[in-house]
Short mmCIF file of C-alpha atoms in Angstrom, two decimals:
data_model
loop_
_atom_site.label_atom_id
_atom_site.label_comp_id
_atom_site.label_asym_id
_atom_site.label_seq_id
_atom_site.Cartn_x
_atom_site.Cartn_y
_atom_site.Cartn_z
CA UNK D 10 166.67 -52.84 -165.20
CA UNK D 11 166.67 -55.90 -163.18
CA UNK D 12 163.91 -58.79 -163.71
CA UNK D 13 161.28 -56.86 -161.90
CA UNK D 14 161.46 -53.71 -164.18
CA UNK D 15 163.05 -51.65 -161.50
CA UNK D 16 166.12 -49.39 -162.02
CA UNK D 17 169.09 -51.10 -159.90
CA UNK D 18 171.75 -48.60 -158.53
CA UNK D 19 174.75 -49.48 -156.40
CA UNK D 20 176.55 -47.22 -154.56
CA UNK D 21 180.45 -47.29 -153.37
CA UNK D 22 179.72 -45.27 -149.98
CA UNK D 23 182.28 -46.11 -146.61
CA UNK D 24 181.57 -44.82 -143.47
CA UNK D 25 184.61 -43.02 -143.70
CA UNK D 26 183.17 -40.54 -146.30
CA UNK D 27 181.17 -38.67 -143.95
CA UNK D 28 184.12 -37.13 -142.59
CA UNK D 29 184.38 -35.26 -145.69
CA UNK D 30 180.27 -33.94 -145.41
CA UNK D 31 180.28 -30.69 -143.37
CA UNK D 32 178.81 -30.60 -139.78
CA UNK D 33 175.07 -28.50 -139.81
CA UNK D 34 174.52 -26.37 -136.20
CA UNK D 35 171.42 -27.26 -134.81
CA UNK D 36 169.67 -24.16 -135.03
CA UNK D 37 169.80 -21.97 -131.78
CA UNK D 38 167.04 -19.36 -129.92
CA UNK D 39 168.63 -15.99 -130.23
CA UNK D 40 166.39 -13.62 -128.16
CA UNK D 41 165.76 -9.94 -129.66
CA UNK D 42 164.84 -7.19 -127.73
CA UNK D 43 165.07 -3.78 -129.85
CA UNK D 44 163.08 -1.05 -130.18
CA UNK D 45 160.95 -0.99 -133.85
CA UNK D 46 163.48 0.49 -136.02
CA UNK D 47 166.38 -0.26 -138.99
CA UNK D 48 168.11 -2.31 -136.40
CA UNK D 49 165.68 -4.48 -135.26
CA UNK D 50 164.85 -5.59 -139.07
CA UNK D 51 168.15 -5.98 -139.65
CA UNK D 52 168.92 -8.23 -136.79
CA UNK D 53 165.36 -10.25 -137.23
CA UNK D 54 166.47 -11.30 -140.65
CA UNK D 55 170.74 -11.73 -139.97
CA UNK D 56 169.14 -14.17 -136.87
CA UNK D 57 166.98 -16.14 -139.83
CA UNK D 58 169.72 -15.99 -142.71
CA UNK D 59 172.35 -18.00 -140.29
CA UNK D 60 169.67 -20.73 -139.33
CA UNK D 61 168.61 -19.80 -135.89
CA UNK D 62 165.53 -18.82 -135.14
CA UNK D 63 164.46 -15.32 -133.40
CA UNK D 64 162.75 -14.58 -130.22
CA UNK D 65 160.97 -11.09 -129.90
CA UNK D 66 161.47 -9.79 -126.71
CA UNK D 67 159.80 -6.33 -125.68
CA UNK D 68 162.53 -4.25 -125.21
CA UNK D 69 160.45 -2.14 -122.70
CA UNK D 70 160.88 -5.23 -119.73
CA UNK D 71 163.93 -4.51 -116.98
CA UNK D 72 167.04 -6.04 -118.26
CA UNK D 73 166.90 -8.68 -115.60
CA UNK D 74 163.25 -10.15 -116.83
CA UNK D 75 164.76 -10.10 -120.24
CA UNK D 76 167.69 -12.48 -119.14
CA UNK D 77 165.32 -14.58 -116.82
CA UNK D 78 162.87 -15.08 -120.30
CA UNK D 79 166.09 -15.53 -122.49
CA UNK D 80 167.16 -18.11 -119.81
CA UNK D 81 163.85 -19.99 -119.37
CA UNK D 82 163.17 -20.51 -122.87
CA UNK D 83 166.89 -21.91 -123.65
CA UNK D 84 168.30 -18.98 -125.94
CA UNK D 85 171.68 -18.70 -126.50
CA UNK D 86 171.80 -15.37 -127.00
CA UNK D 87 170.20 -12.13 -126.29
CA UNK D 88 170.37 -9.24 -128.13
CA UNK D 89 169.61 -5.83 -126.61
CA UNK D 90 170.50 -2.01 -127.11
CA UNK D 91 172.55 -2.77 -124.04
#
């Protein structure tokens, strides 16, 4: 304790030891567009377990709107029964 009562803690950090911390991935869009089914779940929750974050897509839209959406709203990927 130091005069004021408060806990005092020193630390031996360098710069150089954040070399050693591993890197985090910014989480990425990964657009989703499967038909409600075993897959879908599957995928949905695989997307959320590695960080990113899913983007239902309705799987009935041409393959070309899909891209344009998947493009538009920055994901980096899109996965289709395609």
């Amino acid at each position: 304790l130091n005069s004021s009562g408060h806990i005092e803690r020193s630390f031996d950090f360098h710069r150089d030891d954040l070399n050693s911390i591993p890197k985090i991935e910014k989480a990425k869009i990964k657009a989703i567009a499967l038909d409600n089914s075993i897959q879908f779940a599957e995928t949905y929750f695989k997307v959320l377990l590695e960080g990113h974050i899913p983007l239902t897509l309705n799987p009935q839209m041409p393959k070309s709107e899909l891209q344009q959406m998947a493009r538009a709203l920055e994901a980096s990927e899109l996965i289709s029964q395609d």
